[in-house]
Amino acid sequence: MSASQVAVHALARTVESPARGRGALVYSVSLFTLAAAAIHLAAAPEHLAEYVLYGYFFVGLGLAQAALAVALIAQPSRRLFVGSAIGTLLVIALWTASRTTGLPIAPVPWRPEAVGFPDVTATVLEGVSYVFFLLLLRKPEPRRRGHFRVALATTPSLLISALAGFLGTGAALSPMAPAFSAAPATASSISVASLVAPAGGEPVKAFTLTARATTVGGQPAWTYDGTVPGPELHVTQGDRVRVTLVNRLPAASSIHWHGIVLPNAEDGVAGLTQNAVPPGASFTYEFVARDAGTYWYHSHQDTSHQLAAGLFGALIVEPKGGAPAIDRDYSLLIHYQPGYRPGYGTLLVNGSRDLHLAANPGETVRLRLIDAIEATGMGADGQVEEPVLLGAPYAIAALDGHDLNQPQQLGPERIFLGMGQRADLVFKMPASGSVRLTGLKSSQPLLPWDPKQSTSSVTIGEGPAPAALDIAKLPRFDLTSYGLPAADRLLEASRFDVDKRIDLTGGGPAFRNGSFGFADTINHAAAPNIAPIRVRSGDLVRLRVVNHSQQSHPIHIHGHVFTVLARNGQPLSGSPVHLDAILVGPGESWDVGFVADNPGIWMLHCHVLNHAAGGMSMTVNYDGYSTPFTMGSQSGNEPE
Ligand code: C2O
Ligand code: CU
């Protein structure tokens, strides 16, 4: 008899004779087994491609479970229950071993496999089945229950197995691309790997950053040189910066130089401009610091987790010929307390909740605010910081490291900062009393068990604190009408060679990367399926970024600087504004331009890294360039 005949017989007989000792327990365990079978069969194609033996094993296991599901109904017996319980336990044990110690027969023997959504779902189904087999062994099911009562008692199991089967097979059928190239090589293309800094005689500033796991503030953290934030790197415009990353982490990593215009091969994006640096290895980055300003660095491998774990620091490029008269120059990284745990965690500035900075009356102070907020856990997405400076009039000297033209003095205003963005505040200390940076807060708790909202502040100087204000009522700093106009090539451009729209189309539940979760989309697609922006060297490019979603998205470009052309269709009336990330609020539309003068393959993504990992990530591809690196489950590279 063929398998399908067996199934038909079984069905016919069960419908005929519900009183043969098969009740809801048997039907339930059959359904659970069937759902697990479906997940294993759905996962088989990916495994066949990855490692043939695994593929066969999954096909075999899936078919065996399907046959068992039928047999349980057709021929239930104590013997079958005993055999099924043992078999199920063996499958669970095998899975546990493959996820903890690794297996001797594997693509890489004794290397644990990653835990995924489909395999957890199947294992939970098997665990429940195992318990049911034991129950069936303990007490024979009561005889002679009516069709209706059996059906009713089976309904919860039917719903659970249908849902688990749907989610598990859906996830298994949409695996992460094994090795995706953002720009595959062609016969004449130039590899981005060749786009390194040309040799030169600039003064060298050399650093070593050792990435390792440690504890910071009693929490597990991944650090550069043992601290969170990592060491502040200070260089001078025109320096040749040479940084060696020594990876002592248990995972591969990389360093990206956020906001810095540098050759593509030094950009530090795993799977795009290099392979992630494996544990135990090191990698040296080298570039000439072209622009002065406030920048920062962070991992660009599994970024949403590695940055949240603590892998970030400030990079300050002093202007050549000496900084303007500043007595105190402080970089302030705004971040969450690192650690992998659910919820939001504590908001900190340079690792402290209540930072105190020295400054004397009459001194000029520069505060370089850097928003490095990335939290792990549910709902931890896209908190926009609204720092406010109290106690002294100040100017916003620069945004994203780029000076503003003739910035005016401001009173207390909320300066909106999205993740990745920077603002440099310059002020003179008052004759008496301290100055305070306030308004910094973590996300609102979403779930009852999330930690309470936390705040953080910075006090500069000694003496009485400035009077507190109702921050929510303060005006919002408007970058479109601040400072004075000045010449700018892009603001004067009458035509653009490339004119593209980027629609931030929100997100929703989706099967993606072998899991079921929330996808965030650009132009209705999620990475890696978003068509790149294609440019040629020398092009003037204009992008219109329109946010149709309910959240703010700081859209960040690598290797280039945006000139803001307009917000909500309104051109700027103040200083030209140059940013590497634009904070596009819900319903807003921003026009930005840039010169395509730095060939390579460059990331363009939302800097809420949860969103980027959810799919809000794409590339700007120069014609004639390709990358030999790939991202995806088999590549070892996962840039977001
Ligand atoms: Cu701050 Cu793609 O990075
Ligand atoms: Cu976003």
Tab-separated table of C-alpha atoms and ligand atoms in Angstrom, residues 256 258 298 300 556 558 605 607, ligand 1:
chain	number	residue	atom	x	y	z
A	256	HIS	CA	32.706	51.283	10.535
A	258	HIS	CA	30.476	56.653	10.823
A	298	HIS	CA	31.002	51.194	15.689
A	300	HIS	CA	29.063	46.951	11.322
A	556	HIS	CA	22.188	57.371	6.907
A	558	HIS	CA	28.045	55.882	3.962
A	605	HIS	CA	20.109	52.544	5.719
A	607	HIS	CA	20.262	54.040	11.632
B	1	C2O	CU1	26.653	54.216	11.758
B	1	C2O	CU2	25.887	51.910	8.467
B	1	C2O	O1	26.307	53.032	10.120
